[in-house]
Backbone as JSON, one array per atom type, in Angstrom:
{
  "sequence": "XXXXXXXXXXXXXXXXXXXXXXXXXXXXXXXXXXXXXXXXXXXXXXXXXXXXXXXXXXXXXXXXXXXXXXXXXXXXXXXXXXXXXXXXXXXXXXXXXXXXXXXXXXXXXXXXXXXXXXXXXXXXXXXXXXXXX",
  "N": [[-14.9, 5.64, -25.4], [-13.06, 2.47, -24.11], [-13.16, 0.04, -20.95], [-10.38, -1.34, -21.28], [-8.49, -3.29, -20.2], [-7.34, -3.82, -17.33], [-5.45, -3.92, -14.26], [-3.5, -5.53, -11.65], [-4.01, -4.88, -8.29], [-1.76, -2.64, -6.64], [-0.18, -2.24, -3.5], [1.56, 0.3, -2.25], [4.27, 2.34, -0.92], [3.84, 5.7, 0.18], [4.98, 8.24, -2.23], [6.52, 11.34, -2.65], [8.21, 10.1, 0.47], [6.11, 10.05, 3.27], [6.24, 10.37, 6.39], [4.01, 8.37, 8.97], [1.86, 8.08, 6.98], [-0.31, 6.56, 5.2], [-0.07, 3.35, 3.59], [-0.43, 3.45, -0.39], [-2.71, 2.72, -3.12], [-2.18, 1.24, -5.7], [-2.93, 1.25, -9.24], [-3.29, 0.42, -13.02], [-5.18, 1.62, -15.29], [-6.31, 0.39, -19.21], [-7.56, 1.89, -22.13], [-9.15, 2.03, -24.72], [-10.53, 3.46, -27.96], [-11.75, 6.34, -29.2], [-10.01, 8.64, -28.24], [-10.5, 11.62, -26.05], [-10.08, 14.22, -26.37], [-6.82, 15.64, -24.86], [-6.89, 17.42, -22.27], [-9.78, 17.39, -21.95], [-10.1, 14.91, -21.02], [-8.39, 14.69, -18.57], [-9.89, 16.82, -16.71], [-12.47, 15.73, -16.64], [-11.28, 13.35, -15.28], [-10.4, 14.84, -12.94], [-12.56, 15.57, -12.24], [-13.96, 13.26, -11.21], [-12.31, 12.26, -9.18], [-12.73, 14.62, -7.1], [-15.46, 14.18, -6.49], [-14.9, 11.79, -5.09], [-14.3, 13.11, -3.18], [-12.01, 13.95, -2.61], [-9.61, 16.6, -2.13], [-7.28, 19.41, -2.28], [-5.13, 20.4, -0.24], [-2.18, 20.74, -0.11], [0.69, 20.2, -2.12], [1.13, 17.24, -3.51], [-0.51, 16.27, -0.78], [-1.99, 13.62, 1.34], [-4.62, 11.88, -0.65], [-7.8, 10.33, -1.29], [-8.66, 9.58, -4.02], [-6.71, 9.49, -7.02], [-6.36, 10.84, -9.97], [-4.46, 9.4, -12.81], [-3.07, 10.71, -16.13], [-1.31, 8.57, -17.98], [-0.17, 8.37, -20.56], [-1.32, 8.75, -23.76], [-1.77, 6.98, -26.8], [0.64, 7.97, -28.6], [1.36, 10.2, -28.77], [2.73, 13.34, -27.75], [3.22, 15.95, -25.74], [3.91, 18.78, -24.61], [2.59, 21.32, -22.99], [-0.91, 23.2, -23.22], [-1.71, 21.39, -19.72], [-2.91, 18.3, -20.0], [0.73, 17.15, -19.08], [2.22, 15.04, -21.38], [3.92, 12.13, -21.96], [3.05, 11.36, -19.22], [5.17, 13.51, -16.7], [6.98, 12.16, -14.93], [6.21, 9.07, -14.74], [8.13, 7.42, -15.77], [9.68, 6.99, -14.03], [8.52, 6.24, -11.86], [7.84, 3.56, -9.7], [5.84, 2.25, -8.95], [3.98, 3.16, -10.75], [4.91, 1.59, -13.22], [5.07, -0.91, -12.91], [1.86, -1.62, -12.81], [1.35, -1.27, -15.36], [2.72, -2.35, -16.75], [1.43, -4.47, -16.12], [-1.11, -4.68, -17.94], [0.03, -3.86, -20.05], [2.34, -4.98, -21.54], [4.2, -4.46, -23.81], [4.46, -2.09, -23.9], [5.98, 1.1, -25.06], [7.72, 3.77, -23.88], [6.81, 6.93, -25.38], [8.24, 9.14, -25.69], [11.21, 8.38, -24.68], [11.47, 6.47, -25.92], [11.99, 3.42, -24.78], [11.42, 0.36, -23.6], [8.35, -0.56, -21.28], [9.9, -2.93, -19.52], [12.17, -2.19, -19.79], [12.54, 0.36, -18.17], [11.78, -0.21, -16.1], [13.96, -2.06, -15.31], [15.89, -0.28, -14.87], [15.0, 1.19, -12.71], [16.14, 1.94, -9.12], [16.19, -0.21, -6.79], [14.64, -0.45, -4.12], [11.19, 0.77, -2.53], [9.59, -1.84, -3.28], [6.21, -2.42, -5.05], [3.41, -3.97, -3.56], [1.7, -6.59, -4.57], [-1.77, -7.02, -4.82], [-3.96, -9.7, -3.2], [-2.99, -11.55, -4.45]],
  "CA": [[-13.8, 4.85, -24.89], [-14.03, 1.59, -22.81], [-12.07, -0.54, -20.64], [-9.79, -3.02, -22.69], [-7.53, -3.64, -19.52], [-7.08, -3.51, -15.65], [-4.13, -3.92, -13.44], [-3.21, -6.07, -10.35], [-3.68, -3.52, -7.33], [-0.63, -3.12, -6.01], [0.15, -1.3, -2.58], [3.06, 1.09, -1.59], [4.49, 3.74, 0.77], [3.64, 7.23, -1.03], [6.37, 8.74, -3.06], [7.35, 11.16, -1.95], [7.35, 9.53, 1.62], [5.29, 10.77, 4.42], [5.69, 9.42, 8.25], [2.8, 8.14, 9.55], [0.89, 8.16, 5.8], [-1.22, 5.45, 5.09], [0.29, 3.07, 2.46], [-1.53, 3.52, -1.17], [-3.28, 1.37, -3.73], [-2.0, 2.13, -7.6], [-3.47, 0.6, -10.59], [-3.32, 1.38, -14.26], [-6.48, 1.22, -16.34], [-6.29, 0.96, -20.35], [-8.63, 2.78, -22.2], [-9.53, 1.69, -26.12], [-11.34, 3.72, -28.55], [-11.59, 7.48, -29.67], [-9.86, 9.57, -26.84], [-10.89, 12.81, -26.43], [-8.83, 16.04, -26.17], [-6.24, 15.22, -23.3], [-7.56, 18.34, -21.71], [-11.43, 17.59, -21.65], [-9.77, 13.45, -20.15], [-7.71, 15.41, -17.05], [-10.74, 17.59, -16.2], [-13.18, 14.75, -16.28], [-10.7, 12.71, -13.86], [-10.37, 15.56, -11.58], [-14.33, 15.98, -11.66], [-14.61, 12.24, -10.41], [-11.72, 12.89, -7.67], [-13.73, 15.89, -6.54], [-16.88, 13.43, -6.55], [-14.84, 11.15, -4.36], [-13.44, 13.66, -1.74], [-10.66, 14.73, -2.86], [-9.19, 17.74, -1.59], [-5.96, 19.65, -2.15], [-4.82, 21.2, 0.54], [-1.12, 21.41, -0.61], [1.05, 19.44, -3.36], [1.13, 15.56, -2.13], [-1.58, 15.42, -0.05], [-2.62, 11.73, 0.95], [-5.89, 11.9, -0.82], [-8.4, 9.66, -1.1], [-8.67, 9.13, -5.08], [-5.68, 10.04, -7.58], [-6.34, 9.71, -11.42], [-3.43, 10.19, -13.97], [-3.29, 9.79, -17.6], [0.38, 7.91, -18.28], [0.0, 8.31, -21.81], [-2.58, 8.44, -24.94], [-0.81, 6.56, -27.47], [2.3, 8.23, -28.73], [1.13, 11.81, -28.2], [4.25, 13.92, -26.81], [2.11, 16.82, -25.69], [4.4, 19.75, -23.41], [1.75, 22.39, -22.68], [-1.12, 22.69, -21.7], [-1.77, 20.22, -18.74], [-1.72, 17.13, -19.04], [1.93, 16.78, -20.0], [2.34, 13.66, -21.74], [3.19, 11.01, -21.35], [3.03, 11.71, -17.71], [6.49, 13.14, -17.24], [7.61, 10.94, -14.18], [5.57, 7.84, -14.96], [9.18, 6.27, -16.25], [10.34, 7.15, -12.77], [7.59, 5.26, -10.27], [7.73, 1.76, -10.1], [4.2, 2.13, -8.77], [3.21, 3.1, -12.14], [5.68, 0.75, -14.12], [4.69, -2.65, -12.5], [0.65, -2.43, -13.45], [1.47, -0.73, -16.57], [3.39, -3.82, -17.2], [0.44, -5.46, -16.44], [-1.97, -3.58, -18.83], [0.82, -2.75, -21.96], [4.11, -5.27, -21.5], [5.05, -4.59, -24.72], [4.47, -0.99, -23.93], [7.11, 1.81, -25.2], [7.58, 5.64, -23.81], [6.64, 7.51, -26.2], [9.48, 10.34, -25.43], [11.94, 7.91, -24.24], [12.03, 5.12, -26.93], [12.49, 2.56, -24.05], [9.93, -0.55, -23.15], [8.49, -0.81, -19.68], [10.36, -3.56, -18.98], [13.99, -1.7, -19.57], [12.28, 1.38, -17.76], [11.74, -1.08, -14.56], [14.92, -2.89, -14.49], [16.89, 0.69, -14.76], [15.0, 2.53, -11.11], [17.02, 0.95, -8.16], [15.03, -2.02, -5.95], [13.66, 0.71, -4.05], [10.23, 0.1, -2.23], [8.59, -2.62, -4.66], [4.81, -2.56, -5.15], [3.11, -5.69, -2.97], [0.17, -7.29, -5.65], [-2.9, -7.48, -2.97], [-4.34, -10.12, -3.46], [-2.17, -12.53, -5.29]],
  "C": [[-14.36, 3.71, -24.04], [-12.79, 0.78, -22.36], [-11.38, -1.76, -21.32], [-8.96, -4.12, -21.64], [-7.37, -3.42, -17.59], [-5.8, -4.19, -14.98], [-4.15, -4.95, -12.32], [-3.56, -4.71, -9.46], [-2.96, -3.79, -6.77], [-0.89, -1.8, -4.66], [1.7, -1.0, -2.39], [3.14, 1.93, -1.08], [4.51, 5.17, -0.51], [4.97, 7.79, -1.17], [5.16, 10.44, -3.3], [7.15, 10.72, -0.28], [6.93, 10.44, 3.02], [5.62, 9.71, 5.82], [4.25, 9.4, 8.58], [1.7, 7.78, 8.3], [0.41, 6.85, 6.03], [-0.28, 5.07, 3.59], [-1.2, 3.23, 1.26], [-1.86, 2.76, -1.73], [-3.15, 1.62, -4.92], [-2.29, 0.9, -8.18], [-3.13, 1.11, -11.71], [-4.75, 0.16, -14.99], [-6.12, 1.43, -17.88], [-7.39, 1.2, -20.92], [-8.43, 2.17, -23.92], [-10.36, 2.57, -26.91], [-10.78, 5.04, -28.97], [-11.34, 8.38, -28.58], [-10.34, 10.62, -27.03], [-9.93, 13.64, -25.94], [-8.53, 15.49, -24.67], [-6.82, 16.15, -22.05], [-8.82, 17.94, -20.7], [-11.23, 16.21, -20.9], [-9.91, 13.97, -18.7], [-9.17, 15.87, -16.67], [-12.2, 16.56, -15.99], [-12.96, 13.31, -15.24], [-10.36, 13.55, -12.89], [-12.02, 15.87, -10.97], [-14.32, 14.32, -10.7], [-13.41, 12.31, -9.58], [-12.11, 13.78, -6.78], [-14.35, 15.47, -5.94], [-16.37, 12.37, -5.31], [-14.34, 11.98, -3.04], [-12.48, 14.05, -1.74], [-10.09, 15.98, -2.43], [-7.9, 18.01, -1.76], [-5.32, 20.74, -1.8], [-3.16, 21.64, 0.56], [-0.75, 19.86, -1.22], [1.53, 17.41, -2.1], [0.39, 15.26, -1.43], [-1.83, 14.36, 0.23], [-4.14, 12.57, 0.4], [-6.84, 10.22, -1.1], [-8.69, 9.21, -2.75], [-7.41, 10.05, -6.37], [-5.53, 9.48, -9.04], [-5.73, 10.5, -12.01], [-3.81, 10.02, -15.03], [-1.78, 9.54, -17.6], [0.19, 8.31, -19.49], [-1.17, 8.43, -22.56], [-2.03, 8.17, -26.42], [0.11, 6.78, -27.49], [2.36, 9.18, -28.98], [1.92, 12.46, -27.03], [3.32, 15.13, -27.13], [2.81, 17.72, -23.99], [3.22, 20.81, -22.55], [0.73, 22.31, -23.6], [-1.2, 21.61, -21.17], [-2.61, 19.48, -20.01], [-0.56, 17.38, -20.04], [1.51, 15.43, -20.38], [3.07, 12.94, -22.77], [3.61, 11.79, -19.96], [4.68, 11.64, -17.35], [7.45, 12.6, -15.94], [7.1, 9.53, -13.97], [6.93, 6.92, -15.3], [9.96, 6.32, -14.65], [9.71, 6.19, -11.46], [7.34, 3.78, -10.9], [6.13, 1.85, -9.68], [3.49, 2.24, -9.89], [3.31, 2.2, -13.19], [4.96, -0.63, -13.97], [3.32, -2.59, -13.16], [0.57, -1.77, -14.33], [1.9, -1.82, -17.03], [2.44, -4.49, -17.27], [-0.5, -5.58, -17.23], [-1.22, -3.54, -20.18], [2.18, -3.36, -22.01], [4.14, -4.61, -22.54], [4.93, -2.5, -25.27], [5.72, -0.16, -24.09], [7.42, 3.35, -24.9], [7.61, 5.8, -24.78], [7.87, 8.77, -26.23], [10.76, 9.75, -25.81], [12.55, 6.79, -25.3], [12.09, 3.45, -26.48], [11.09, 1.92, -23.49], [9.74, -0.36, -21.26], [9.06, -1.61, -18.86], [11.95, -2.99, -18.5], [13.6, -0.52, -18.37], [12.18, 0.93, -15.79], [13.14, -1.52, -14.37], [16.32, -1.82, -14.17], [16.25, 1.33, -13.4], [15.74, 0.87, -10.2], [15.64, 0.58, -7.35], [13.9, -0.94, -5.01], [12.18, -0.04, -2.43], [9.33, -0.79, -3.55], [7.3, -2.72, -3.96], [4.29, -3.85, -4.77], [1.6, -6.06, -3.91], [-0.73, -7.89, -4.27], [-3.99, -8.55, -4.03], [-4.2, -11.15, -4.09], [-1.34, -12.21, -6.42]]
}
């Protein structure tokens, strides 16, 4: 696999919200080539979260590195982990906005619906600030 795509980094207040948290920094990376078993993906992004410090001391944690998979084409995949497509990715605008940036013409795979309809249906909400321009 290799990178085909990278995101704006956007910052926002962690969902769900924490007092006092530190705002976060979400991206979406796209990935090109021959994926491998969603399985052997997840477990090779929890090894390099590990690698960065990661720790999970209960569900939500602020941590210090947080890698999903949103999707792997149009693979609807209930059990086991990972679900997918990641099954509140149509729900976080944190994910939506640099997914947008990475895949406009991107479509849930479950859902039927582009990222653009999938954004203009969550309410205004906290929106994601693009660092950096």
């Amino acid at each position: 696999m290799r990178l085909a795509a990278l995101s704006r980094w956007y910052e926002t207040e962690p969902v769900p919200p924490m007092p006092g948290a530190p705002r976060y920094v979400n991206g979406v990376a796209r990935l090109e080539g021959t994926a491998p078993d969603p399985a052997a993906l997840l477990a090779a992004l929890q090894r390099l979260e590990e690698g960065a410090g990661r720790q999970r001391p209960y569900p939500n944690a602020p941590r210090t590195l947080d890698l999903d998979i949103v999707a792997v084409d149009a693979v609807l995949r209930t059990a086991p982990d990972p679900v997918l497509p990641h099954p509140r990715a149509h729900l976080r605008r944190f994910v939506l906005e640099p997914l947008r940036d990475v895949a406009p013409g991107w479509v849930h795979p479950r859902l039927g619906t582009t990222v653009e309809a999938l954004l203009a249906a969550l309410p205004a909400g906290d929106l994601p600030v693009p660092i950096g321009g």
